[in-house]
Short mmCIF file of C-alpha atoms in Angstrom, two decimals:
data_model
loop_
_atom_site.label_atom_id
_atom_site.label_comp_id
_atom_site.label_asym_id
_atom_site.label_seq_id
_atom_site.Cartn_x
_atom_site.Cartn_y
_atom_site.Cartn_z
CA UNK A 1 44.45 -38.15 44.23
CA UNK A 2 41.23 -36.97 42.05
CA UNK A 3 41.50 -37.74 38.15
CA UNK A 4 40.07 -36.45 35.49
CA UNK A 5 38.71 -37.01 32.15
CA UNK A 6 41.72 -35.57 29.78
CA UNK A 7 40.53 -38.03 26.70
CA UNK A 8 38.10 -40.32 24.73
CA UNK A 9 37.62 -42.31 22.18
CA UNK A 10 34.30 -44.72 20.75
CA UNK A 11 34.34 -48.02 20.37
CA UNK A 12 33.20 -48.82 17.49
CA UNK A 13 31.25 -52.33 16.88
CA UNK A 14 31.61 -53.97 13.62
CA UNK A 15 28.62 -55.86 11.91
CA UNK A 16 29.85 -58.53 9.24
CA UNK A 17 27.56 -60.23 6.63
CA UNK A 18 28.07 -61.95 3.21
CA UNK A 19 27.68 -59.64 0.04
CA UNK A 20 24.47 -61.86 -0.83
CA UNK A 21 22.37 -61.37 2.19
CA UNK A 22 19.15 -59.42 3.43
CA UNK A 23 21.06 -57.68 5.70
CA UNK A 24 23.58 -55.97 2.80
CA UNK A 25 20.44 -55.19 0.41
CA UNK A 26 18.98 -53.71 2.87
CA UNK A 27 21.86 -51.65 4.03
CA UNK A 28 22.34 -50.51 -0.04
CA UNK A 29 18.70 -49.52 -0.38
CA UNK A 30 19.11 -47.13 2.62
CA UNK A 31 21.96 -45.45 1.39
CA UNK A 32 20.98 -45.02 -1.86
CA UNK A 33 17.34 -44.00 -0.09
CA UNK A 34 19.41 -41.51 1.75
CA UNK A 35 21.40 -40.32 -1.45
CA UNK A 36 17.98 -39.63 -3.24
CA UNK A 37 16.07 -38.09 -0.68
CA UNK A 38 17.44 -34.80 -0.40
CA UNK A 39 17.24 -33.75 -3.79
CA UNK A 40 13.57 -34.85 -3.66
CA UNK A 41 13.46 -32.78 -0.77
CA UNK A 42 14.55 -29.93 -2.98
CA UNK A 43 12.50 -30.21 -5.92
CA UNK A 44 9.57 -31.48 -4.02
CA UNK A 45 9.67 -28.06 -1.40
CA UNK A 46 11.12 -25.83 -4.99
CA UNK A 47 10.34 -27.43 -8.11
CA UNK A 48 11.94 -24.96 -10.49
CA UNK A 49 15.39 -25.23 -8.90
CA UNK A 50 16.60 -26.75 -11.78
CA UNK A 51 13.89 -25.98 -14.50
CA UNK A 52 13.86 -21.87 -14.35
CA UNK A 53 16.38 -20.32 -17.11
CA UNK A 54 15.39 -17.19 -15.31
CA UNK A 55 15.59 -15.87 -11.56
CA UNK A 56 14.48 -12.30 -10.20
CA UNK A 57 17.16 -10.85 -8.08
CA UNK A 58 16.62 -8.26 -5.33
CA UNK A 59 19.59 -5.53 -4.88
CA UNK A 60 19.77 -2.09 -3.41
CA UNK A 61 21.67 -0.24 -6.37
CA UNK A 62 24.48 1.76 -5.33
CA UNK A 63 24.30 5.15 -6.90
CA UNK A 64 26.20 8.27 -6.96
CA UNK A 65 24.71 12.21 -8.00
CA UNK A 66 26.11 12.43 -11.91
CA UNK A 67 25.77 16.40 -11.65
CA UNK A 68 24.14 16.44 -15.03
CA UNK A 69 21.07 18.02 -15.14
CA UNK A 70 18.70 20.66 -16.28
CA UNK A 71 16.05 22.99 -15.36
CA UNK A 72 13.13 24.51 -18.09
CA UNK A 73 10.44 26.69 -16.52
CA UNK A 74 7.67 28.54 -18.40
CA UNK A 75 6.74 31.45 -16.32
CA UNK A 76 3.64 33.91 -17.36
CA UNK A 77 4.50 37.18 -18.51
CA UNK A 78 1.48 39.60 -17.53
CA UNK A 79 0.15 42.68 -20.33
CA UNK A 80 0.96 45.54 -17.72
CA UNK A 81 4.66 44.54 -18.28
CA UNK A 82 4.78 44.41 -21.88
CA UNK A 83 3.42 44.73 -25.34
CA UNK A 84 1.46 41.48 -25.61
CA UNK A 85 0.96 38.51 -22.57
CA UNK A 86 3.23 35.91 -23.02
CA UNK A 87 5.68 33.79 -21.77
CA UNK A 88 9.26 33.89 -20.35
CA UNK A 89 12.01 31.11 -19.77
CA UNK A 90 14.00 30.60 -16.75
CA UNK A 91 16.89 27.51 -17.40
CA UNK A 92 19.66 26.01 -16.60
CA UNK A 93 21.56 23.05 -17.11
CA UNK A 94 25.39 21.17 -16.82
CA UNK A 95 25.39 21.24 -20.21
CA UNK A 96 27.60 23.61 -22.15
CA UNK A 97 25.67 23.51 -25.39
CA UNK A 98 22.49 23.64 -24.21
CA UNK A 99 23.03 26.58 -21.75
CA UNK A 100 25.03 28.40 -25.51
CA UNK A 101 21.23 27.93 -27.21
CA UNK A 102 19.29 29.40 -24.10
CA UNK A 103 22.46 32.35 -23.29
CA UNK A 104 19.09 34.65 -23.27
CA UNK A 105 17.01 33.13 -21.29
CA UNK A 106 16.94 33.87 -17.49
CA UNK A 107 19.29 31.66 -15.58
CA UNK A 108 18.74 29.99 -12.23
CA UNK A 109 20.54 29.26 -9.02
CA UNK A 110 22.88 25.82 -9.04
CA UNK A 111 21.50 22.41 -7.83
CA UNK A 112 21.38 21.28 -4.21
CA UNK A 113 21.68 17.87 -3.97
CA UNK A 114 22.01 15.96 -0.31
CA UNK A 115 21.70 12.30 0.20
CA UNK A 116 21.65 9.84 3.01
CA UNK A 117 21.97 6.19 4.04
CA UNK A 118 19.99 5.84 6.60
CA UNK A 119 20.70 2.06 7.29
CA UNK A 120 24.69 3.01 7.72
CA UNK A 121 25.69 0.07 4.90
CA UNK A 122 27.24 2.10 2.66
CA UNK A 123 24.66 2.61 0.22
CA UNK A 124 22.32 5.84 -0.21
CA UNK A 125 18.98 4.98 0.43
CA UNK A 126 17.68 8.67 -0.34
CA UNK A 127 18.45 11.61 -2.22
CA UNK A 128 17.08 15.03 -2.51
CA UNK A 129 17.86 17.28 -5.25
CA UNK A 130 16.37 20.89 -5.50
CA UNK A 131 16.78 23.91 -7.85
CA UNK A 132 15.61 27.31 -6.77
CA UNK A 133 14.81 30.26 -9.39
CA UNK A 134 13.34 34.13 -9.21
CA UNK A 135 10.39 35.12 -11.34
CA UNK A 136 10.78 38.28 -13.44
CA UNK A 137 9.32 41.30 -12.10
CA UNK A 138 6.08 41.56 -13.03
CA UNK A 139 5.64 37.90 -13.83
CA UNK A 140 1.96 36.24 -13.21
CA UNK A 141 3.77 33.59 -11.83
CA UNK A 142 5.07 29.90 -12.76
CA UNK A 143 3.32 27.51 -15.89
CA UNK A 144 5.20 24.95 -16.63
CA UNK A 145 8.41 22.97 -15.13
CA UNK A 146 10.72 20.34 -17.05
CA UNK A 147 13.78 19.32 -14.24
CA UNK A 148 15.54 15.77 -14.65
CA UNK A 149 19.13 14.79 -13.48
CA UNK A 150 20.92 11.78 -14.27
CA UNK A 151 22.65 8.63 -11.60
CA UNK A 152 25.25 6.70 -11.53
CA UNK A 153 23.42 3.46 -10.48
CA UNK A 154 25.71 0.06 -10.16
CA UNK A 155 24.61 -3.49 -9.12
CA UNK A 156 27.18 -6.31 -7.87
CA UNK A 157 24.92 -8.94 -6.65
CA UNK A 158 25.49 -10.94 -9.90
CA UNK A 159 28.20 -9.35 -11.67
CA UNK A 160 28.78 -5.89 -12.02
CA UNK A 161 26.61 -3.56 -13.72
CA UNK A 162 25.84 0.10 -14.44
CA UNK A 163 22.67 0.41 -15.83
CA UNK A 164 21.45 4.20 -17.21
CA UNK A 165 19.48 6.07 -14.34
CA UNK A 166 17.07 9.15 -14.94
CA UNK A 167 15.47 11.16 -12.62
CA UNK A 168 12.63 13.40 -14.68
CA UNK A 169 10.05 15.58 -14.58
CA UNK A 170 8.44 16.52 -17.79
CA UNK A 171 6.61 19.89 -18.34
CA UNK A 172 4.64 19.68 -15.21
CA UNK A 173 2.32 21.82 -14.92
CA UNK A 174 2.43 24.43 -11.79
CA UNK A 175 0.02 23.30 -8.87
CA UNK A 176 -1.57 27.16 -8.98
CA UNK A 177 -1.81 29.52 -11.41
CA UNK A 178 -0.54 32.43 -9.65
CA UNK A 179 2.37 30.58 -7.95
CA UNK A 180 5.16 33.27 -7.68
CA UNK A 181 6.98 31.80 -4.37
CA UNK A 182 7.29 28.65 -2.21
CA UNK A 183 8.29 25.33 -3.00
CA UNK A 184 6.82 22.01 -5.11
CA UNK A 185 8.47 18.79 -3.90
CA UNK A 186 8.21 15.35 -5.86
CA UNK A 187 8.55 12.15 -3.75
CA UNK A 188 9.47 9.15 -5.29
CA UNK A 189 11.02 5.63 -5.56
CA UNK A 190 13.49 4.37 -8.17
CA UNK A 191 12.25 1.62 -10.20
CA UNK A 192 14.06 -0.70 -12.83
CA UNK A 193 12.38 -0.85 -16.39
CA UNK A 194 13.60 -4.10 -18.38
CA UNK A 195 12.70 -5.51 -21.61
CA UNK A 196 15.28 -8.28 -21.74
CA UNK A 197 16.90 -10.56 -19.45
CA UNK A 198 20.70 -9.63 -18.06
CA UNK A 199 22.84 -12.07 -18.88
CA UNK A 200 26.56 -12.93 -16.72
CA UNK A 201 29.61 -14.32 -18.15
CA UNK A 202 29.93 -18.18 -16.20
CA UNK A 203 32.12 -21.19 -16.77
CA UNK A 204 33.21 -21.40 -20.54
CA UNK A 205 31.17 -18.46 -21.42
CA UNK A 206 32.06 -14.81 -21.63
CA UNK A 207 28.66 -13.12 -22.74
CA UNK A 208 27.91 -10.07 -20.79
CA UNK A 209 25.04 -7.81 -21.27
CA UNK A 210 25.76 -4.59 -22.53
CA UNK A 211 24.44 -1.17 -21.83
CA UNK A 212 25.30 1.85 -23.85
CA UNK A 213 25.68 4.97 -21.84
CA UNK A 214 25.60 7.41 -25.47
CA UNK A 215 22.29 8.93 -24.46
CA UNK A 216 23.71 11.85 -22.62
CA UNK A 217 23.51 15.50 -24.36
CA UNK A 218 26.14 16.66 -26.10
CA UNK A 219 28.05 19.33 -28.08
CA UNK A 220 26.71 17.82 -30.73
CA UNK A 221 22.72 18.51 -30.06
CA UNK A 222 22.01 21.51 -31.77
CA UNK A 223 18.40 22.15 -30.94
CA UNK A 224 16.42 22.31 -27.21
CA UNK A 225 14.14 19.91 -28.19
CA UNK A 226 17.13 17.01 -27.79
CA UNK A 227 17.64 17.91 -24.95
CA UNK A 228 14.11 17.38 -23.25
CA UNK A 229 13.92 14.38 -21.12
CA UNK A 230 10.78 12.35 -23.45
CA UNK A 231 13.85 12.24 -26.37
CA UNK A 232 16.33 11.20 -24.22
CA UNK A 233 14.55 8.01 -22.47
CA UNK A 234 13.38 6.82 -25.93
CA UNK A 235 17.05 6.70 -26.68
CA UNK A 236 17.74 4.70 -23.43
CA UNK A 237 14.85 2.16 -23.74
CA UNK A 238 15.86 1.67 -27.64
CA UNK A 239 19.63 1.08 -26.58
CA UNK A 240 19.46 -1.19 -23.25
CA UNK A 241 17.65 -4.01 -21.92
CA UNK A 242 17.00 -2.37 -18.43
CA UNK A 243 17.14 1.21 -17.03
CA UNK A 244 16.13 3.07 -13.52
CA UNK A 245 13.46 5.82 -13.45
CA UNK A 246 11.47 7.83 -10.97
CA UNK A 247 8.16 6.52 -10.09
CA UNK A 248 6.15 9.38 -8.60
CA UNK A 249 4.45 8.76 -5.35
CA UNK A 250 3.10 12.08 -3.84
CA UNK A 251 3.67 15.74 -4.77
CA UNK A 252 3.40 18.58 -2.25
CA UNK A 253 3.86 22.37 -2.54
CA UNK A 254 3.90 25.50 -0.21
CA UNK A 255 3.73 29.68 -0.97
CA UNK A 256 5.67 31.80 1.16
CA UNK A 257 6.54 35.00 0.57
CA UNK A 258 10.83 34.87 -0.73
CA UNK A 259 10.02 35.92 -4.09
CA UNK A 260 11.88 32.57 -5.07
CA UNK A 261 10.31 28.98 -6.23
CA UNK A 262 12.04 25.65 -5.76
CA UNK A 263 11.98 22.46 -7.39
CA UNK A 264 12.55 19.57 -5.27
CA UNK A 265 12.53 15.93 -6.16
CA UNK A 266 12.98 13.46 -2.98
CA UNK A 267 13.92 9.80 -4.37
CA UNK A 268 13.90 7.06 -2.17
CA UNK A 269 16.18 4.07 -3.53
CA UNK A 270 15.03 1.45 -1.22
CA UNK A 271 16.63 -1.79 -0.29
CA UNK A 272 17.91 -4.94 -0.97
CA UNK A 273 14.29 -6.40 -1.09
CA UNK A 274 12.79 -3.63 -2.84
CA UNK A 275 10.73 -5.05 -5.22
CA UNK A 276 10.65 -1.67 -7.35
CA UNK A 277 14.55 -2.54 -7.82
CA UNK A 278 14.94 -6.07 -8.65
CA UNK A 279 16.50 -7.18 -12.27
CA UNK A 280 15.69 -10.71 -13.71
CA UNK A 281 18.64 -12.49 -14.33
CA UNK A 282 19.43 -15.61 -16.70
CA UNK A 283 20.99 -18.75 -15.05
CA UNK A 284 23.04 -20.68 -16.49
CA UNK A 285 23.60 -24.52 -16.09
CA UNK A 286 26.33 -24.10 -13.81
CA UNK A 287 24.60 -21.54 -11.64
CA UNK A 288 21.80 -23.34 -11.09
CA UNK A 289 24.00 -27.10 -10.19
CA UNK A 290 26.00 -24.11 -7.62
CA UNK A 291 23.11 -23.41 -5.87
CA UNK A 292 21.57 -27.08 -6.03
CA UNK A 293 24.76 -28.50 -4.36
CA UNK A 294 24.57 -25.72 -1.76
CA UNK A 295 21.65 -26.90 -0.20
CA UNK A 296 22.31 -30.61 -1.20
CA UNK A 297 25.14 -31.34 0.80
CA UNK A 298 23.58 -30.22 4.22
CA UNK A 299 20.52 -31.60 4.07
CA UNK A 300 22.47 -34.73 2.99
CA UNK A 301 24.42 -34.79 5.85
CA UNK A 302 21.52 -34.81 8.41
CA UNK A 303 19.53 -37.59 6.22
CA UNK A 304 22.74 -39.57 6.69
CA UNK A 305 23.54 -39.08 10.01
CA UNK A 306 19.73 -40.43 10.82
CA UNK A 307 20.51 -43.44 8.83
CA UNK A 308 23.49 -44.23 10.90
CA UNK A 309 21.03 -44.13 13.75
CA UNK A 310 18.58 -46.31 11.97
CA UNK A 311 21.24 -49.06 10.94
CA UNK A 312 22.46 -48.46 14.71
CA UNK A 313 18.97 -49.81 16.34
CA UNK A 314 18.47 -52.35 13.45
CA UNK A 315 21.50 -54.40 13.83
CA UNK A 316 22.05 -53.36 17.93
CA UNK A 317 18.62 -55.09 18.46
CA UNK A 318 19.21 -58.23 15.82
CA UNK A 319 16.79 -56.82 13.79
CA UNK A 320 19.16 -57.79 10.81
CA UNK A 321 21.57 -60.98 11.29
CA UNK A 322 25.25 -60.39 11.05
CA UNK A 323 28.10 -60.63 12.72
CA UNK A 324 28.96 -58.95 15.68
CA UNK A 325 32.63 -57.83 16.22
CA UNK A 326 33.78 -56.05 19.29
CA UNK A 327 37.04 -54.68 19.53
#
C-alpha cells in the first residue's frame, strides 16, 4: 500500500544562553536593529512622511449638470434695417428674474447638454453643453457672447466635499465679423483654484472646511450686471478656499448656411491623476502615524523574517555559543 503525505510539522531547535552573554547582546541588538530599520527605510526613501502638515491629493471629481445657466449675445444691427446701426440682444437663462429684466430681448433655444464616462467607473469624464440662437433678420451678424453654466462637483477621497463649479465664457468676442450661422466650440479642462488648505474632521477633532454655495443668482438681483459671470466668481473666490473653473484649451468655429449659431463648450474633467484637479489637503497627526504604520508593519515583517534567517546560520554554524536543545 502507497502512503502519502497528509501532515507536517517543524522541529524546532532551541538555543539556550545566560542573560549576560555575547550571544544574548547580540541577539537584542538585532532585534532592536530590525525594529529601527524600517522606519529608516521610510524616512530615508520619503523624508517628509512625518514632517509635511500638507499633502496634494489627486481625485477625479464627480459632477452632475446643475441646469443653471445663461446665454448673452450682442448681435449687430445693420442701418438698412433701422433708424441708426446698433445693437440687439439675444438671452436666455434658468433664472426667473433675470429672464423678467430681459422679457424684451430675443430669446434663444434651451441648452443641450450630453456627457460621458468614457472609462465606465461611474464618473463623467466629459461634458458638452451647447446653446443654439437665430439672428434677427437683417442682422450683420454676431459681436459678442457671454454663456456660463454651473456643476455640481463632489470629492470623497478625503472626506466629502462639494466645492462651487463654474463653467464661463465672458463677452467673447465673435471669431468673424459677419458670422450669421455655424457653430463656435470651446474645449476645455476643469481646474481647481485654492487659496487655502481643506481641512477634515480626524480623531478628537471635528473642524471641517466650509464652502458657501450663496453665490447663485437670485430673485433678489435686480440688475443684469449681477448676473454676469466676472461678479459672480469674485463672490466665489471671496467666500471659499477652493473652487473649479474652465481652463480654455482650443476654440474652433464653422459657417454653414442654417441661419442659426451655436455655442458649444466641451469640458473634459479628467482623472484621478489629473493634475488640473488635485486639492491640497492638511494632515493631521493621526493621519500621518495611519499611513506611517501602513507601510511600517510590512516592511517590518520581511526585515524580521531575514533576521530569523541570520540568527538561523549564526547559531546553526556555532558562530555564537549556546545551548543546543533538540526536541
Amino acid at each position: 500500500m502507497q502512503f502519502f503525505t497528509l501532515h507536517r510539522k517543524f522541529v524546532y531547535v532551541r538555543y539556550r544562553n545566560q542573560l549576560c552573554s555575547c550571544s544574548t547582546l547580540i541577539v537584542i541588538v538585532l532585534t532592536v536593529l530590525a525594529l529601527i530599520l524600517p522606519a529608516w527605510l521610510l524616512l530615508e526613501v520619503n523624508p517628509s512622511t512625518l514632517r509635511d502638515h500638507f499633502r496634494l491629493v489627486y481625485e477625479q471629481p464627480n459632477v452632475a449638470f446643475a441646469y443653471r445657466y445663461l446665454l448673452l449675445a450682442e448681435v449687430g444691427r445693420s442701418a438698412e434695417t433701422s433708424s441708426a446701426p446698433g445693437t440687439d440682444i439675444i438671452s436666455c437663462s434658468s433664472f426667473e428674474s433675470y429672464n423678467s429684466l430681459t422679457e424684451e430681448w430675443q430669446e434663444c433655444n434651451a441648452i443641450k447638454v450630453v456627457s460621458s464616462d468614457d472609462d465606465m467607473d461611474g464618473k463623467i469624464d466629459r461634458l458638452s453643453a451647447s446653446v443654439s440662437f437665430n439672428l434677427p433678420e437683417g442682422s450683420t451678424g454676431l459681436m459678442f457672447y457671454t454663456f456660463y453654466y454651473f456643476l455640481d462637483a463632489e470629492v470623497t477621497s478625503q472626506c466629502s466635499f462639494k466645492l462651487p463649479t463654474i463653467v464661463a465664457l465672458n463677452k467673447v468676442a465673435s471669431p468673424h465679423q459677419s458670422f450669421t450661422s455655424g457653430t463656435i466650440e470651446h474645449r476645455g479642462h476643469l481646474k481647481a483654484v485654492q487659496s487655502k488648505y481643506l481641512q477634515c474632521p480626524f480623531f478628537m477633532r471635528s473642524i471641517k472646511s466650509h464652502f458657501d454655495h450663496n453665490y447663485y443668482p437670485t430673485e433678489n438681483f435686480t440688475t443684469i450686471d449681477e448676473f454676469l459671470p466676472e461678479q459672480i466668481v469674485l463672490k466665489i473666490e471671496n467666500l471659499n478656499a477652493a473652487y473649479f473653473h474652465m481652463e480654455e484649451d482650443q476654440k474652433a468655429w464653422t459657417k454653414n448656411g442654417s441661419d442659426e449659431v451655436t455655442i458649444k463648450i466641451d469640458l473634459s474633467i479628467g482623472g484621478s491623476g489629473d493634475r488640473h484637479t488635485s486639492l491640497l489637503y492638511n494632515s493631521s497627526t493621526w493621519q500621518k502615524v495611519t499611513e506611517f504604520w501602513i507601510y511600517y508593519f510590512p516592511l517590518l515583517a520581511v526585515v524580521l523574517w531575514i533576521l530569523d534567517t541570520i540568527k538561523d546560520r549564526l547559531f546553526g554554524d556555532y558562530f555564537l555559543r549556546s545551548l543546543e536543545i533538540i526536541p
